Short mmCIF file of C-alpha atoms and ligand atoms in Angstrom, two decimals:
data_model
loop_
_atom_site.label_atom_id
_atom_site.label_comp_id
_atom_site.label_asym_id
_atom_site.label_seq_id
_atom_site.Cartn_x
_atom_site.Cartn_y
_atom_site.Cartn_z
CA UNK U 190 33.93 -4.39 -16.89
CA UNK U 191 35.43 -2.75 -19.88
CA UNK U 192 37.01 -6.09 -20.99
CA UNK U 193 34.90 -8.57 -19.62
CA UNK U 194 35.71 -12.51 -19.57
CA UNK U 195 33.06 -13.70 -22.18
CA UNK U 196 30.95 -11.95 -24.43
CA UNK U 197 28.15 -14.09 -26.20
CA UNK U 198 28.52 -13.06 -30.70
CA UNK U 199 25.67 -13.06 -32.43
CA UNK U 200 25.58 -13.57 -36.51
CA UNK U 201 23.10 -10.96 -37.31
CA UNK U 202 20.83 -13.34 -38.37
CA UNK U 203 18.96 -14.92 -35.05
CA UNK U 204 16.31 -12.68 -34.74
CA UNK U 205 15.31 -12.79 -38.32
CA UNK U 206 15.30 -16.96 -38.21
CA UNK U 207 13.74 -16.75 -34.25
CA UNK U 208 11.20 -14.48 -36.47
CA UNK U 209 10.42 -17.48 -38.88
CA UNK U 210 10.15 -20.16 -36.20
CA UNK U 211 7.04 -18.07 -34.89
CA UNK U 212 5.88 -17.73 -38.12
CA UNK U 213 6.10 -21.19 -38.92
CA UNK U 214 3.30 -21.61 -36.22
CA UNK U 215 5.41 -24.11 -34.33
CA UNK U 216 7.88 -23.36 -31.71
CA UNK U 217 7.53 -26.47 -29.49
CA UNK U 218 10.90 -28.90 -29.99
CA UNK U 219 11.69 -31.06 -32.91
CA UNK U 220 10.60 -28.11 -36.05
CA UNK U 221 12.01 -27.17 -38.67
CA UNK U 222 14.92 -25.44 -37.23
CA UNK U 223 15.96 -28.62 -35.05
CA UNK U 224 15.71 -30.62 -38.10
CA UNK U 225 18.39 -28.22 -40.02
CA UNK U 226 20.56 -28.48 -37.36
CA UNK U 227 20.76 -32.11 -36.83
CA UNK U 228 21.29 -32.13 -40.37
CA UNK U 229 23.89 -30.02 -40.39
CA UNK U 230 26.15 -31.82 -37.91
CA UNK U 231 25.39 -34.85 -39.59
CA UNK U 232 26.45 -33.55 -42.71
CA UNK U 233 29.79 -31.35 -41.34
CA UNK U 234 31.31 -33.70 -38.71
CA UNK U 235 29.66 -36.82 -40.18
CA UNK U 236 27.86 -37.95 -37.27
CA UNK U 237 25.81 -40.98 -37.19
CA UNK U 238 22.97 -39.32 -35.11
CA UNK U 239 22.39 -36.54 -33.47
CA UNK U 240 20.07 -34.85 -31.45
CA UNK U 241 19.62 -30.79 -29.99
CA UNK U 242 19.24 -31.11 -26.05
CA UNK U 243 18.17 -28.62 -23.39
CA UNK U 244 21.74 -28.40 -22.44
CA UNK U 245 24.87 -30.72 -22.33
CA UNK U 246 23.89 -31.30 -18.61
CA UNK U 247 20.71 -32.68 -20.48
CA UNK U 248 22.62 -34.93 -22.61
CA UNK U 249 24.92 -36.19 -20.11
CA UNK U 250 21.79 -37.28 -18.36
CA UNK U 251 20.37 -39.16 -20.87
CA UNK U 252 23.82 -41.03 -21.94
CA UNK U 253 23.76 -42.04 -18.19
CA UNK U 254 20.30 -43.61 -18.30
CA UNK U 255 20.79 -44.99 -22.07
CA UNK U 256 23.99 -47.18 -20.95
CA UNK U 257 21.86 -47.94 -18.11
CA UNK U 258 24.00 -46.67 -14.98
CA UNK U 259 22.28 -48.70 -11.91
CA UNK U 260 23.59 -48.45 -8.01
CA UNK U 261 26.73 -49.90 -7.67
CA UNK U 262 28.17 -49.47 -11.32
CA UNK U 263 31.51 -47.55 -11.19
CA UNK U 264 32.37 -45.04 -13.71
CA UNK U 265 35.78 -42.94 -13.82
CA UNK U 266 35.32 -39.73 -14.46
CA UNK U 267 38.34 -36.41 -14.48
CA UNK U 268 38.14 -34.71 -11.13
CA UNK U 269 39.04 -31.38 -13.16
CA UNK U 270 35.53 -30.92 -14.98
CA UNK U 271 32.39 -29.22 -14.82
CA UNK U 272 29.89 -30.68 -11.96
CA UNK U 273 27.64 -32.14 -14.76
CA UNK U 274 30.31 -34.26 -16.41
CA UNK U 275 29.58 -36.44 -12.93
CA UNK U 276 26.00 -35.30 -11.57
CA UNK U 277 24.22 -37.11 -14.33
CA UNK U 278 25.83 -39.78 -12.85
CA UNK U 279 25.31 -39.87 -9.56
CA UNK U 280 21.86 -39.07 -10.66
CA UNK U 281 21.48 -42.66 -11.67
CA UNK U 282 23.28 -43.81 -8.27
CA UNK U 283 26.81 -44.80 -9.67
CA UNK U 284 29.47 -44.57 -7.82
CA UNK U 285 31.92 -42.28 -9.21
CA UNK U 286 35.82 -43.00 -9.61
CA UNK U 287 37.66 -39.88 -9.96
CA UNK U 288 40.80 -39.51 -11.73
CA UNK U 289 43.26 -37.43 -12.09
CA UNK U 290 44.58 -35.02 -14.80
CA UNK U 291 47.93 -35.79 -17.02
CA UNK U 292 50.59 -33.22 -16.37
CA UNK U 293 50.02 -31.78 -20.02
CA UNK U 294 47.17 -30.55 -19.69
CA UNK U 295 43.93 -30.87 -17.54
CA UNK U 296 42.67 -33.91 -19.73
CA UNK U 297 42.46 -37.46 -17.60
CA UNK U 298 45.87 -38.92 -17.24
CA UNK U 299 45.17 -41.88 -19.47
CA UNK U 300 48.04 -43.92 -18.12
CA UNK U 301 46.15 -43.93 -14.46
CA UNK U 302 43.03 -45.13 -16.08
CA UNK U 303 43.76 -49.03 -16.04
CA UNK U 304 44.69 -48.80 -12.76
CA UNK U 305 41.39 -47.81 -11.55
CA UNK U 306 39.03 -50.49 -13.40
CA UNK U 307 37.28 -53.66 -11.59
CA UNK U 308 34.54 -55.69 -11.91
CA UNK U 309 32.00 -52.42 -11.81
CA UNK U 310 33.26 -50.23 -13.99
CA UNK U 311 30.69 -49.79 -16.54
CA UNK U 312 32.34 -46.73 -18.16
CA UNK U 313 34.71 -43.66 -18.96
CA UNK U 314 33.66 -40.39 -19.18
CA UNK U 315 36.41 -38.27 -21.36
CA UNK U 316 36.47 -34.04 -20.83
CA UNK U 317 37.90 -32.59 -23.58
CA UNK U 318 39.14 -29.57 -21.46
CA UNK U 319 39.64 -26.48 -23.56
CA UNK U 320 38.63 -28.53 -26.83
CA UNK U 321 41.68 -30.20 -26.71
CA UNK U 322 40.85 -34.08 -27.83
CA UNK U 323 41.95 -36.94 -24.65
CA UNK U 324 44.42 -39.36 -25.98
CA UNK U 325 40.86 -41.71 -27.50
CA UNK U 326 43.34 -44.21 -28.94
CA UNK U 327 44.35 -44.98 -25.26
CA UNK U 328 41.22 -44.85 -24.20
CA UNK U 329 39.16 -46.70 -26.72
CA UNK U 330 41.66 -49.75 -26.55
CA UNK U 331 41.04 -50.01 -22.73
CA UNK U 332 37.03 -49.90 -22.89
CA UNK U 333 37.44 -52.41 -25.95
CA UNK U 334 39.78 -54.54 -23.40
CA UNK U 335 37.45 -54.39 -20.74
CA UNK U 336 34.16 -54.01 -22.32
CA UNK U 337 33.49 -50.64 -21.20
CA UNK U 338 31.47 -47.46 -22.55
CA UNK U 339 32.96 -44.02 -23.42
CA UNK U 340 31.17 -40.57 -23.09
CA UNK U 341 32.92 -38.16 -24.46
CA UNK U 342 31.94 -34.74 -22.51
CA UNK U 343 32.67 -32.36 -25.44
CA UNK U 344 30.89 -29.36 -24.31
CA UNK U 345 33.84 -27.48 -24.98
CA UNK U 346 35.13 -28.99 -27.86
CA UNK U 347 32.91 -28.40 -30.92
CA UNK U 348 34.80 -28.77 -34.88
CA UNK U 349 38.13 -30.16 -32.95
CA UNK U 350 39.73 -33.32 -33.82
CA UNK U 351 41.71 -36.38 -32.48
CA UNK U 352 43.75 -37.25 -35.41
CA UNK U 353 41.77 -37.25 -38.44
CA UNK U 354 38.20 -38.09 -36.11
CA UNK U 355 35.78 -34.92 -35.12
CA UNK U 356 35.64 -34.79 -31.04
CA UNK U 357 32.15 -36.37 -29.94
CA UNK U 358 32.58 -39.16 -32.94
CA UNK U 359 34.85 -41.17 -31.29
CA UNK U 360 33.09 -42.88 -27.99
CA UNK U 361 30.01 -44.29 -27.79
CA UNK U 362 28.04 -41.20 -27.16
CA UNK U 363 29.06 -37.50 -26.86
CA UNK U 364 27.58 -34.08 -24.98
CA UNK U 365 27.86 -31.10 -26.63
CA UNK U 366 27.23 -27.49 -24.84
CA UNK U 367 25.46 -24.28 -26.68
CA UNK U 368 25.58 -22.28 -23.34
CA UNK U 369 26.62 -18.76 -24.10
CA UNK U 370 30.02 -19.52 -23.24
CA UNK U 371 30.89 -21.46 -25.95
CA UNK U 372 32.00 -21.44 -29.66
CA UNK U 373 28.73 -21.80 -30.60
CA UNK U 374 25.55 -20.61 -28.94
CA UNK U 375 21.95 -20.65 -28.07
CA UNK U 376 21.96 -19.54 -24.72
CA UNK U 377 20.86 -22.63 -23.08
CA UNK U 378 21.02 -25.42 -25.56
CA UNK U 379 22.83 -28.96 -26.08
CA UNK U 380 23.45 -31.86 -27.89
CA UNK U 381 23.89 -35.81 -27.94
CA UNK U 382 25.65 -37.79 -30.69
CA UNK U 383 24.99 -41.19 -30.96
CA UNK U 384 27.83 -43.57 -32.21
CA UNK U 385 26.99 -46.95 -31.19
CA UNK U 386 24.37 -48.21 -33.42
CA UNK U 387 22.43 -49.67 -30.33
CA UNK U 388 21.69 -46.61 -28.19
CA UNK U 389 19.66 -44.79 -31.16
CA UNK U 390 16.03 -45.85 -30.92
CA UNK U 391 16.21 -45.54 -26.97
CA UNK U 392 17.87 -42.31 -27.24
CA UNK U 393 14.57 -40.69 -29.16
CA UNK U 394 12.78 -42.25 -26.70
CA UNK U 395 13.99 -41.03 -23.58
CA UNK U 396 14.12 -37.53 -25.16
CA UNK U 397 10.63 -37.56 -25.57
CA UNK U 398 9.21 -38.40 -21.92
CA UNK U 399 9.70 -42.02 -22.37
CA UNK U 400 7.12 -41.81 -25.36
CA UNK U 401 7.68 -43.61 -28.93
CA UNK U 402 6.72 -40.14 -30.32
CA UNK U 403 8.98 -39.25 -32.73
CA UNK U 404 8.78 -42.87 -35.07
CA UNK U 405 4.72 -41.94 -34.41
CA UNK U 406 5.67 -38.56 -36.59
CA UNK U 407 7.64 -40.11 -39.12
CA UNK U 408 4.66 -42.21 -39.57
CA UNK U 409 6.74 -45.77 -38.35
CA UNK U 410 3.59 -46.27 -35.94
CA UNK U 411 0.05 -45.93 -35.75
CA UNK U 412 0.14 -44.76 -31.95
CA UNK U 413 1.97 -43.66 -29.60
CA UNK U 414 2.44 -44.40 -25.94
CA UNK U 415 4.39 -44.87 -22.68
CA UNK U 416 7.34 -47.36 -23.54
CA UNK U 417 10.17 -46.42 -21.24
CA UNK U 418 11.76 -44.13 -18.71
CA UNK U 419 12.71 -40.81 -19.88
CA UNK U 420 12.06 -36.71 -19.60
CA UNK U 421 11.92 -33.70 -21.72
CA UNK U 422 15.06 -33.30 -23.29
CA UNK U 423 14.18 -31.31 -26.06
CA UNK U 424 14.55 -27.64 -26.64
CA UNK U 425 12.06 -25.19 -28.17
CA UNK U 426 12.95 -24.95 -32.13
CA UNK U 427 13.34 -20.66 -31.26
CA UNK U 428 16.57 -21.96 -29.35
CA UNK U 429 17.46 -24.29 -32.62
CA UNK U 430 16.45 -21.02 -34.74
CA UNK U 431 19.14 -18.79 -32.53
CA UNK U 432 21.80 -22.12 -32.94
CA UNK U 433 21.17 -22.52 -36.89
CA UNK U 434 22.15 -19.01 -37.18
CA UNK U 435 25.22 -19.35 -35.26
CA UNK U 436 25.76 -23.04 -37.13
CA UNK U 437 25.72 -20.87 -40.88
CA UNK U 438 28.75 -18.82 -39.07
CA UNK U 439 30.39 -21.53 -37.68
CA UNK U 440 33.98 -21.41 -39.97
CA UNK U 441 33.72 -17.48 -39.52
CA UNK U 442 33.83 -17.41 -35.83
CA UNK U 443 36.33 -20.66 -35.30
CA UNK U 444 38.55 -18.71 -37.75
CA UNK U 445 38.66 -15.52 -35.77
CA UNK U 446 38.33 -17.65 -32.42
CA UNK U 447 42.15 -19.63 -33.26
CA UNK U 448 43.08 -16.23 -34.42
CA UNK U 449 43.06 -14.47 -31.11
CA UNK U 450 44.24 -17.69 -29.34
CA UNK U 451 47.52 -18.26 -32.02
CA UNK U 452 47.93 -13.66 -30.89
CA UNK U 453 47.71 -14.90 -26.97
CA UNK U 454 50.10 -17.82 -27.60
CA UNK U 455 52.70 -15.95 -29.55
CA UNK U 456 52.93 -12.94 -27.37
CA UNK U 457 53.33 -14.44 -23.92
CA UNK U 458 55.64 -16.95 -25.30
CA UNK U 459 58.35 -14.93 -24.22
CA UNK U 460 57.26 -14.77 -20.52
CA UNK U 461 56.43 -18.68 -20.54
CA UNK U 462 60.09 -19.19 -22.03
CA UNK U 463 61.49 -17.04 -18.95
CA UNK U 464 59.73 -19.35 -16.66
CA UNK U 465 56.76 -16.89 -15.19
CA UNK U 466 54.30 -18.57 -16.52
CA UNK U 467 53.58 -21.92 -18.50
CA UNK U 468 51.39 -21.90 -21.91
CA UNK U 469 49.04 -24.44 -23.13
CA UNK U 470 50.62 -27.47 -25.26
CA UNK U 471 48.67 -28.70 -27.73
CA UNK U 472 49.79 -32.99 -28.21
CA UNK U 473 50.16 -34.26 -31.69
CA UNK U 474 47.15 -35.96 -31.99
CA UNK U 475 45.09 -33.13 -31.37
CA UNK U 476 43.73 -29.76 -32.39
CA UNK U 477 43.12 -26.19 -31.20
CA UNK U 478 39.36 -25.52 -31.55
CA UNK U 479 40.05 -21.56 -30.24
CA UNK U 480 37.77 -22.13 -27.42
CA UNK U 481 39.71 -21.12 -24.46
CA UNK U 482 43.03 -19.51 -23.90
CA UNK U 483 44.65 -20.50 -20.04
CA UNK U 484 47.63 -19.89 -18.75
CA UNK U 485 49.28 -21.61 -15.88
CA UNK U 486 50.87 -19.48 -12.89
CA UNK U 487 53.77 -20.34 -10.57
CA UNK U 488 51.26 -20.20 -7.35
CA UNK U 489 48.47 -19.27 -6.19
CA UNK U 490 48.70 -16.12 -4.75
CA UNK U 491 50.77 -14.90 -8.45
CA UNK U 492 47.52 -15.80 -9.79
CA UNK U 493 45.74 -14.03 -7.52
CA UNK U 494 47.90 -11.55 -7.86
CA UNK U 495 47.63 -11.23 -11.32
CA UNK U 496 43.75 -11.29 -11.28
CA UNK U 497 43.94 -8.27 -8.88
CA UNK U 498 45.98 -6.49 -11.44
CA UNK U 499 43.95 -6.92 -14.16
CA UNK U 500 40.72 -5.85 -12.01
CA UNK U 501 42.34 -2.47 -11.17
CA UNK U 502 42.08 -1.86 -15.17
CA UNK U 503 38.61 -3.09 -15.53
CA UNK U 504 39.75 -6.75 -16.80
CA UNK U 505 38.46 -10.02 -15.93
CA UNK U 506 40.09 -12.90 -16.24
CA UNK U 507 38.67 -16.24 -14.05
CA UNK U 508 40.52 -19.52 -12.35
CA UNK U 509 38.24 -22.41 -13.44
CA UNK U 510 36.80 -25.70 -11.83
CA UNK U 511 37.45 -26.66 -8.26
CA UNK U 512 38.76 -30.23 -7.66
CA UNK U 513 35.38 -32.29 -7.51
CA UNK U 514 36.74 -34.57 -5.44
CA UNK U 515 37.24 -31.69 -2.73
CA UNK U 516 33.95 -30.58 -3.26
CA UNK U 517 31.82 -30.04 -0.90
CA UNK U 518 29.18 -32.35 -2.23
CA UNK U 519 32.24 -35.21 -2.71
CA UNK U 520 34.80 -34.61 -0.20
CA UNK U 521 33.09 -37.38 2.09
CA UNK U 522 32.51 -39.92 -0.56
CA UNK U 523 35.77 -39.57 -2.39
CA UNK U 524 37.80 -42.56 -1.41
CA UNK U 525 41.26 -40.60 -0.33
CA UNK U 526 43.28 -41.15 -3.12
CA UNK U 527 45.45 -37.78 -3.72
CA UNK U 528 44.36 -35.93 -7.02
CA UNK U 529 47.57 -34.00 -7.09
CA UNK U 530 47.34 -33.04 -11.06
CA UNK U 531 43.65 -31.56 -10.35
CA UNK U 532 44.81 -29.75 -7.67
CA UNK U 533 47.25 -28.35 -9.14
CA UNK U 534 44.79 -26.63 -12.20
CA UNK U 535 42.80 -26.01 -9.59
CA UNK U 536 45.10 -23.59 -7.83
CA UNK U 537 47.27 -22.13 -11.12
CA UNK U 538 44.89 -22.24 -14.00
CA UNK U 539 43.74 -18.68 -15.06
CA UNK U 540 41.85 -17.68 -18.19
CA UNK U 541 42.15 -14.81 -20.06
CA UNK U 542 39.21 -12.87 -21.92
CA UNK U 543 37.82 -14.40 -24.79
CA UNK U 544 35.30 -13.63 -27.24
CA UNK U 545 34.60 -13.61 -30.88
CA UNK U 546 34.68 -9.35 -30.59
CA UNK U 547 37.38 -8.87 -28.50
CA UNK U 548 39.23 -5.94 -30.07
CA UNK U 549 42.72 -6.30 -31.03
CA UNK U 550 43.35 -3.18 -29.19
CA UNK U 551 41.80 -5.04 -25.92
CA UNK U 552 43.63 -7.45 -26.68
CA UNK U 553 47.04 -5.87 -26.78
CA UNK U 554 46.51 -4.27 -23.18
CA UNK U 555 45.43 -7.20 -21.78
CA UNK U 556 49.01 -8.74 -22.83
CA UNK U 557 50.42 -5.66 -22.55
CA UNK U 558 49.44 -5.54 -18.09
CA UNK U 559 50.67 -9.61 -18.20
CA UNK U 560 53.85 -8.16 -18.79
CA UNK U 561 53.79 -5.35 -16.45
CA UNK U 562 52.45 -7.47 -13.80
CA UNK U 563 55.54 -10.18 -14.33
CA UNK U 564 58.00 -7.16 -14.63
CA UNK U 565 57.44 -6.39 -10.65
CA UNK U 566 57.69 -10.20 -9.96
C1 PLP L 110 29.72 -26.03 -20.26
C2 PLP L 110 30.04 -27.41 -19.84
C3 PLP L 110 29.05 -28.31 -19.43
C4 PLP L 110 27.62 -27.93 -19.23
O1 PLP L 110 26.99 -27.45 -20.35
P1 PLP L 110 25.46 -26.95 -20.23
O2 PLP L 110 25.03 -26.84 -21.67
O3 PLP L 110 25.51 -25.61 -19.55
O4 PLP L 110 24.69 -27.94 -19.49
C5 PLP L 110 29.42 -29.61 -19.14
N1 PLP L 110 30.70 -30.01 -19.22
C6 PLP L 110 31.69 -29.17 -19.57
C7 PLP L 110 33.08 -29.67 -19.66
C8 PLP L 110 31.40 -27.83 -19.88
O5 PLP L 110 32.38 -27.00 -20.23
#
């Protein structure tokens, strides 16, 4: 592909700080590197806690066994998200309440929420789709009403904000994704924050094999032993060496990032005013972290269309997640309630390339075919 969907940026500097971690003689999880990158979310977003993961799947997992999901608890979850925003559920035997998107944008329709909350309900798992924050006021006032936990899944949604609040501060815990196609990367890698006070000693824990390891370092404890469930969560400190590197570049990338989203938005406004396609809308509450730029087509087959179009001049662009509740996985589990939002991103969501060195040449063709595409339309 000559413009290719994703394209993973590196600093410059991730070899030379992989190079230290081997020199430091210690490349197993929780070095030096980890340590500078827990402190530097801490420090930047203001998080209570934090800690790197193997991946956001990773850290979904363990928020699912840390509010201690058991068969038969209930937790609503948007049918428009990535399988591991509700396989590290199901993992743990819950029952899983899908729900559908708001006709915004592919976030959870918050007004539907209430509406699907009994007895089991233990809690609600947010998507910030895009990196656009949920409507948390909404949704912190219902858990509060009904005594319920919030995840947020921000995997895609790293130095965004509801309001004046950083994404993944707001619920009780929060996932964040360094996979190589996001802001931010290690290749695999991810990340738990830990808001409510409660979960924080049980969250080392379970990150270390269900050992009381990492007070045993700090020197809390004289030994250290089998206390609880748990796995290895943790990733090698080379991975936390290639994510420190990328951390140090962080305003540098976002900056260029909302640059070639604010070019995308401006120059197809024209087409989305004469109705051909529809643009992203960003709500007041939230902000535009530059991780994704979508457009929504008329149909289908325009999209495919479209796609096809692209592909003749060496350009991908990609639809994105599948209905869940359609899956095939789901489809027999999923109690028959109509998802039509999902659906409907399901079947007219299409993303354009986007990557920290896509050219501004690249760029202008790729808007440039939109255009000739819609002008045979
Ligand atoms: C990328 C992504 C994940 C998974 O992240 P990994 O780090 O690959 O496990 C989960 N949820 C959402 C919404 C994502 O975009």
């Amino acid at each position: 592909m000559k413009i290719p969907f994703n394209k993973p940026y590196f600093t410059g500097k991730e070899t030379k700080y992989i190079e230290q971690a081997v020199r430091n003689g210690k490349i197993s999880g929780d070095g030096a590197f980890t340590k500078r990158c827990h402190e530097f979310f801490e420090n930047k977003f203001g998080f209570k806690k934090v800690l790197l993961t193997t991946s956001c799947t990773d850290a979904l997992e363990m928020a699912a066994i840390l509010i201690d999901i058991k068969e038969g608890d209930e937790v609503i979850i948007p049918s428009y998200t990535f399988v591991s925003s509700a396989n590290a559920f199901v993992l743990r035997n819950a029952r899983i309440v899908f729900a559908d998107s708001s006709s915004n944008n592919p976030n959870l329709d918050v007004d539907q929420i209430e509406g699907l909350i009994n007895d089991k309900t233990k809690a609600i798992v947010v998507v910030h789709y895009a990196g656009i924050a949920n409507d948390m006021q909404k949704v912190m006032d219902l858990a509060a009403k009904y005594g319920l936990y919030v995840i947020e899944d921000a995997a895609q949604a790293i130095d965004s904000y509801y309001r004046d609040q950083p994404l993944g501060a707001i619920g009780d815990l929060a996932a964040f994704s360094f996979h190589e196609t996001k802001n931010v990367i290690s290749g695999e890698g991810g990340m738990i924050v830990i808001n409510n006070e409660k979960f924080m000693d049980r969250a080392e824990i379970i990150r270390e094999k269900g050992t009381n390891r990492s007070a045993f370092f700090r020197g809390e404890i004289d030994k250290y032993g089998w206390v609880d469930i748990g796995s290895s969560f943790l990733p090698a400190d080379v991975t936390a060496a290639i994510l420190l590197a990328q951390l140090e570049n962080l305003d540098k990338i976002q900056q260029r990032r909302k640059e070639i989203w604010a070019i995308y938005h401006k120059a197809l406004t024209v087409l989305a005013e004469e109705g051909y396609i529809k643009l992203p809308v960003i709500p007041e509450y939230a902000t535009n972290n530059g991780h994704m730029f979508y457009i929504l087509c008329r149909s289908e087959k325009e999209r495919q269309g479209l796609i096809q179009h692209l592909k003749k001049h060496d350009i991908l662009a990609v639809f994105h997640y599948l209905s869940l509740h359609k899956s095939t996985f789901f489809h027999k589990i999923h109690d028959q309630r109509k998802l039509p939002m999902t659906d409907y991103y399901s079947d007219h969501l299409l993303r354009l390339p986007f990557y920290y060195e896509l050219s501004p040449d690249d760029q202008e063709l790729i808007i440039k075919l939109i255009y000739e595409f819609y002008s045979q339309c």
